Amino acid sequence: MNQPDLEGAREYALRRLERELVPSLFYHSLAHTRDEVAPAAERLAALESVEGEQRLLLLTAAYYHDIGFVRQRHDHESASVSIAQETLPAFGYSQAQIQTIGRMIMATSTSREPRTLLEKILVDADLDALGTAAYHRRSMDVRREMEAFGSTMSDEEWYRGQVELLQSHRYWTQAAQRLHEAGKQRNLELARARLEASQARPAGRE
């Protein structure tokens, strides 16, 4: 069987993200896919000994996981799966491979739990920043994006949500746990400190 054209699929996905995403997607941007999720997926795959076809499918899912934002914000995962189904056959992907990619993409929805190792890697890669030094900057990008689409909140509301997110979040792979669990706990303490500071001052914003 011929090898699917990962490079062609990657170029297609990144080109559409670059050209079609609205500028107010401060978090779900081209850079999020290209510079965060795909490299994190590759790093975790290496640490989890994922190679060959499985690695290829994982990276394809990483490049396609947010492409649905070119069509819609709500349930963008389903739109991403639809675009994958429409376009990946032209790059030599079989229907079985596209189904595997689709399940990985759907696993990144906050309403789902990942089941397979590939799904767990992609979900961990998607939220890689929660355990890194980039956490605060990227969380502010999420806030700016939400505000751009009409969802505003006070500092206290925002940081309370961040504390809840970091407390409830789990990394699914052993590799991500080793790499980022300690950093996530540091970020949780930072969020708690910012929540306390927001409660001690008049309502407003940093």
mmCIF file of C-alpha atoms in Angstrom:
data_model
loop_
_atom_site.group_PDB
_atom_site.id
_atom_site.type_symbol
_atom_site.label_atom_id
_atom_site.label_comp_id
_atom_site.label_asym_id
_atom_site.label_seq_id
_atom_site.Cartn_x
_atom_site.Cartn_y
_atom_site.Cartn_z
ATOM 1 C CA MET A 1 0.000 0.000 0.000
ATOM 2 C CA ASN A 2 1.274 3.475 -0.872
ATOM 3 C CA GLN A 3 2.307 5.736 1.969
ATOM 4 C CA PRO A 4 -0.073 8.664 2.542
ATOM 5 C CA ASP A 5 1.375 12.072 1.682
ATOM 6 C CA LEU A 6 1.751 13.597 5.146
ATOM 7 C CA GLU A 7 3.708 16.565 3.835
ATOM 8 C CA GLY A 8 0.998 17.386 1.307
ATOM 9 C CA ALA A 9 -1.731 17.103 3.951
ATOM 10 C CA ARG A 10 0.308 19.256 6.315
ATOM 11 C CA GLU A 11 0.823 21.975 3.716
ATOM 12 C CA TYR A 12 -2.871 21.930 2.816
ATOM 13 C CA ALA A 13 -3.998 22.268 6.433
ATOM 14 C CA LEU A 14 -1.520 25.006 7.321
ATOM 15 C CA ARG A 15 -2.321 26.961 4.161
ATOM 16 C CA ARG A 16 -6.033 26.946 4.953
ATOM 17 C CA LEU A 17 -5.402 27.938 8.562
ATOM 18 C CA GLU A 18 -3.186 30.810 7.429
ATOM 19 C CA ARG A 19 -5.624 32.098 4.826
ATOM 20 C CA GLU A 20 -9.047 31.419 6.329
ATOM 21 C CA LEU A 21 -8.885 31.792 10.113
ATOM 22 C CA VAL A 22 -10.283 35.084 11.363
ATOM 23 C CA PRO A 23 -7.683 37.312 13.072
ATOM 24 C CA SER A 24 -9.656 37.351 16.336
ATOM 25 C CA LEU A 25 -8.776 33.697 16.974
ATOM 26 C CA PHE A 26 -5.901 34.715 19.211
ATOM 27 C CA TYR A 27 -5.501 31.246 20.707
ATOM 28 C CA HIS A 28 -6.839 28.861 18.056
ATOM 29 C CA SER A 29 -4.442 30.276 15.485
ATOM 30 C CA LEU A 30 -2.091 28.951 12.852
ATOM 31 C CA ALA A 31 0.717 29.152 15.421
ATOM 32 C CA HIS A 32 -1.217 26.980 17.885
ATOM 33 C CA THR A 33 -1.351 24.135 15.377
ATOM 34 C CA ARG A 34 2.010 24.625 13.694
ATOM 35 C CA ASP A 35 4.204 25.677 16.616
ATOM 36 C CA GLU A 36 2.534 24.070 19.635
ATOM 37 C CA VAL A 37 0.333 21.058 18.984
ATOM 38 C CA ALA A 38 2.207 19.389 16.125
ATOM 39 C CA PRO A 39 5.665 19.660 17.785
ATOM 40 C CA ALA A 40 4.217 18.497 21.118
ATOM 41 C CA ALA A 41 2.553 15.517 19.437
ATOM 42 C CA GLU A 42 5.832 14.609 17.760
ATOM 43 C CA ARG A 43 7.730 14.911 21.032
ATOM 44 C CA LEU A 44 5.236 12.798 22.975
ATOM 45 C CA ALA A 45 5.088 10.215 20.180
ATOM 46 C CA ALA A 46 8.850 9.744 20.405
ATOM 47 C CA LEU A 47 8.712 9.365 24.185
ATOM 48 C CA GLU A 48 5.819 6.886 23.908
ATOM 49 C CA SER A 49 7.593 4.911 21.128
ATOM 50 C CA VAL A 50 4.924 5.653 18.506
ATOM 51 C CA GLU A 51 6.416 5.142 15.052
ATOM 52 C CA GLY A 52 5.560 4.401 11.431
ATOM 53 C CA GLU A 53 1.949 4.602 10.305
ATOM 54 C CA GLN A 54 0.710 5.424 13.804
ATOM 55 C CA ARG A 55 3.005 8.435 14.018
ATOM 56 C CA LEU A 56 1.917 9.572 10.550
ATOM 57 C CA LEU A 57 -1.765 9.401 11.490
ATOM 58 C CA LEU A 58 -1.117 11.214 14.777
ATOM 59 C CA LEU A 59 0.675 14.083 13.069
ATOM 60 C CA THR A 60 -2.038 14.337 10.425
ATOM 61 C CA ALA A 61 -4.628 14.631 13.180
ATOM 62 C CA ALA A 62 -2.499 17.298 14.870
ATOM 63 C CA TYR A 63 -2.421 19.427 11.725
ATOM 64 C CA TYR A 64 -6.157 18.967 11.115
ATOM 65 C CA HIS A 65 -7.476 19.113 14.683
ATOM 66 C CA ASP A 66 -8.503 22.805 14.545
ATOM 67 C CA ILE A 67 -9.058 23.252 10.824
ATOM 68 C CA GLY A 68 -12.804 23.249 11.477
ATOM 69 C CA PHE A 69 -12.423 26.804 12.800
ATOM 70 C CA VAL A 70 -12.317 27.950 9.175
ATOM 71 C CA ARG A 71 -16.030 27.030 9.105
ATOM 72 C CA GLN A 72 -17.346 27.428 12.648
ATOM 73 C CA ARG A 73 -16.366 27.931 16.289
ATOM 74 C CA HIS A 74 -19.088 25.832 17.883
ATOM 75 C CA ASP A 75 -18.334 22.102 17.594
ATOM 76 C CA HIS A 76 -15.332 22.889 15.440
ATOM 77 C CA GLU A 77 -14.066 19.341 16.016
ATOM 78 C CA SER A 78 -16.884 17.906 13.911
ATOM 79 C CA ALA A 79 -16.112 20.415 11.171
ATOM 80 C CA SER A 80 -12.440 19.405 11.343
ATOM 81 C CA VAL A 81 -13.423 15.757 10.875
ATOM 82 C CA SER A 82 -15.597 16.681 7.892
ATOM 83 C CA ILE A 83 -12.736 18.555 6.234
ATOM 84 C CA ALA A 84 -10.433 15.596 6.873
ATOM 85 C CA GLN A 85 -12.936 13.250 5.266
ATOM 86 C CA GLU A 86 -13.300 15.548 2.273
ATOM 87 C CA THR A 87 -9.625 16.239 1.623
ATOM 88 C CA LEU A 88 -7.403 13.433 2.920
ATOM 89 C CA PRO A 89 -8.330 10.860 0.223
ATOM 90 C CA ALA A 90 -6.562 13.121 -2.283
ATOM 91 C CA PHE A 91 -3.382 12.691 -0.234
ATOM 92 C CA GLY A 92 -3.572 8.902 -0.292
ATOM 93 C CA TYR A 93 -5.229 8.224 3.055
ATOM 94 C CA SER A 94 -7.543 5.211 3.286
ATOM 95 C CA GLN A 95 -11.008 5.405 4.831
ATOM 96 C CA ALA A 96 -9.804 3.372 7.810
ATOM 97 C CA GLN A 97 -6.929 5.801 8.365
ATOM 98 C CA ILE A 98 -9.247 8.798 8.080
ATOM 99 C CA GLN A 99 -11.595 7.248 10.644
ATOM 100 C CA THR A 100 -8.683 6.858 13.070
ATOM 101 C CA ILE A 101 -7.715 10.485 12.472
ATOM 102 C CA GLY A 102 -11.326 11.563 13.025
ATOM 103 C CA ARG A 103 -11.511 9.770 16.357
ATOM 104 C CA MET A 104 -8.327 11.507 17.483
ATOM 105 C CA ILE A 105 -9.714 14.901 16.526
ATOM 106 C CA MET A 106 -13.011 14.264 18.321
ATOM 107 C CA ALA A 107 -11.093 13.223 21.443
ATOM 108 C CA THR A 108 -9.810 16.806 21.751
ATOM 109 C CA SER A 109 -13.348 17.957 22.549
ATOM 110 C CA THR A 110 -13.701 18.776 26.237
ATOM 111 C CA SER A 111 -16.782 16.534 26.377
ATOM 112 C CA ARG A 112 -14.820 13.419 25.381
ATOM 113 C CA GLU A 113 -12.231 11.210 27.039
ATOM 114 C CA PRO A 114 -9.403 9.790 24.946
ATOM 115 C CA ARG A 115 -9.279 6.010 24.750
ATOM 116 C CA THR A 116 -6.374 4.960 22.560
ATOM 117 C CA LEU A 117 -2.745 5.943 23.003
ATOM 118 C CA LEU A 118 -2.906 8.096 19.870
ATOM 119 C CA GLU A 119 -5.964 9.931 21.181
ATOM 120 C CA LYS A 120 -4.273 10.469 24.544
ATOM 121 C CA ILE A 121 -1.153 11.888 22.884
ATOM 122 C CA LEU A 122 -3.132 14.359 20.778
ATOM 123 C CA VAL A 123 -5.235 15.501 23.735
ATOM 124 C CA ASP A 124 -2.085 16.019 25.816
ATOM 125 C CA ALA A 125 -0.407 17.875 22.947
ATOM 126 C CA ASP A 126 -3.430 20.140 22.514
ATOM 127 C CA LEU A 127 -3.176 21.297 26.158
ATOM 128 C CA ASP A 128 0.610 21.080 26.378
ATOM 129 C CA ALA A 129 0.856 24.723 27.493
ATOM 130 C CA LEU A 130 -0.961 24.076 30.775
ATOM 131 C CA GLY A 131 2.268 22.641 32.136
ATOM 132 C CA THR A 132 4.760 25.056 30.580
ATOM 133 C CA ALA A 133 6.080 28.548 31.150
ATOM 134 C CA ALA A 134 3.849 29.710 28.276
ATOM 135 C CA TYR A 135 0.708 28.993 30.296
ATOM 136 C CA HIS A 136 -0.122 32.526 31.475
ATOM 137 C CA ARG A 137 0.534 34.167 28.111
ATOM 138 C CA ARG A 138 -1.531 31.578 26.268
ATOM 139 C CA SER A 139 -4.350 31.715 28.800
ATOM 140 C CA MET A 140 -4.536 35.456 28.150
ATOM 141 C CA ASP A 141 -4.826 34.662 24.435
ATOM 142 C CA VAL A 142 -7.810 32.443 25.262
ATOM 143 C CA ARG A 143 -9.350 35.300 27.223
ATOM 144 C CA ARG A 144 -8.798 37.795 24.400
ATOM 145 C CA GLU A 145 -10.353 35.359 21.945
ATOM 146 C CA MET A 146 -13.398 34.824 24.140
ATOM 147 C CA GLU A 147 -13.832 38.576 24.549
ATOM 148 C CA ALA A 148 -13.549 39.100 20.795
ATOM 149 C CA PHE A 149 -16.584 36.845 20.412
ATOM 150 C CA GLY A 150 -18.586 38.548 23.130
ATOM 151 C CA SER A 151 -17.741 36.550 26.261
ATOM 152 C CA THR A 152 -16.334 38.855 28.947
ATOM 153 C CA MET A 153 -15.669 38.257 32.613
ATOM 154 C CA SER A 154 -14.012 39.915 35.569
ATOM 155 C CA ASP A 155 -10.500 39.042 36.673
ATOM 156 C CA GLU A 156 -11.935 37.137 39.619
ATOM 157 C CA GLU A 157 -14.227 35.096 37.374
ATOM 158 C CA TRP A 158 -11.417 34.418 34.929
ATOM 159 C CA TYR A 159 -8.868 33.247 37.477
ATOM 160 C CA ARG A 160 -11.418 31.169 39.336
ATOM 161 C CA GLY A 161 -12.064 29.374 36.042
ATOM 162 C CA GLN A 162 -8.346 28.923 35.476
ATOM 163 C CA VAL A 163 -7.886 27.418 38.935
ATOM 164 C CA GLU A 164 -10.762 25.018 38.268
ATOM 165 C CA LEU A 165 -9.325 24.087 34.872
ATOM 166 C CA LEU A 166 -5.857 23.347 36.223
ATOM 167 C CA GLN A 167 -7.250 21.405 39.188
ATOM 168 C CA SER A 168 -9.502 19.215 37.057
ATOM 169 C CA HIS A 169 -7.152 18.693 34.131
ATOM 170 C CA ARG A 170 -5.122 15.505 33.757
ATOM 171 C CA TYR A 171 -2.387 14.537 31.368
ATOM 172 C CA TRP A 172 -3.186 11.131 29.940
ATOM 173 C CA THR A 173 0.212 9.865 28.812
ATOM 174 C CA GLN A 174 3.090 8.987 31.093
ATOM 175 C CA ALA A 175 5.371 11.113 28.914
ATOM 176 C CA ALA A 176 3.275 14.263 29.398
ATOM 177 C CA GLN A 177 2.974 13.584 33.111
ATOM 178 C CA ARG A 178 6.753 13.354 33.424
ATOM 179 C CA LEU A 179 7.308 16.475 31.331
ATOM 180 C CA HIS A 180 4.583 18.779 32.592
ATOM 181 C CA GLU A 181 2.882 17.741 35.816
ATOM 182 C CA ALA A 182 5.259 19.733 38.012
ATOM 183 C CA GLY A 183 4.946 22.757 35.744
ATOM 184 C CA LYS A 184 1.173 22.507 35.808
ATOM 185 C CA GLN A 185 1.219 22.566 39.607
ATOM 186 C CA ARG A 186 3.372 25.714 39.506
ATOM 187 C CA ASN A 187 0.896 27.285 37.116
ATOM 188 C CA LEU A 188 -1.943 26.314 39.441
ATOM 189 C CA GLU A 189 -0.229 28.152 42.284
ATOM 190 C CA LEU A 190 0.223 31.166 40.004
ATOM 191 C CA ALA A 191 -3.468 31.116 39.095
ATOM 192 C CA ARG A 192 -4.438 30.853 42.761
ATOM 193 C CA ALA A 193 -2.224 33.831 43.604
ATOM 194 C CA ARG A 194 -3.780 35.886 40.805
ATOM 195 C CA LEU A 195 -7.253 34.880 41.960
ATOM 196 C CA GLU A 196 -6.464 36.059 45.484
ATOM 197 C CA ALA A 197 -5.061 39.323 44.132
ATOM 198 C CA SER A 198 -8.163 39.897 42.040
ATOM 199 C CA GLN A 199 -10.369 39.392 45.089
ATOM 200 C CA ALA A 200 -8.406 41.991 47.024
ATOM 201 C CA ARG A 201 -8.905 44.826 44.516
ATOM 202 C CA PRO A 202 -11.900 46.522 42.904
ATOM 203 C CA ALA A 203 -13.515 44.658 40.016
ATOM 204 C CA GLY A 204 -11.652 45.182 36.770
ATOM 205 C CA ARG A 205 -8.884 43.754 34.758
ATOM 206 C CA GLU A 206 -5.114 43.495 34.791
#
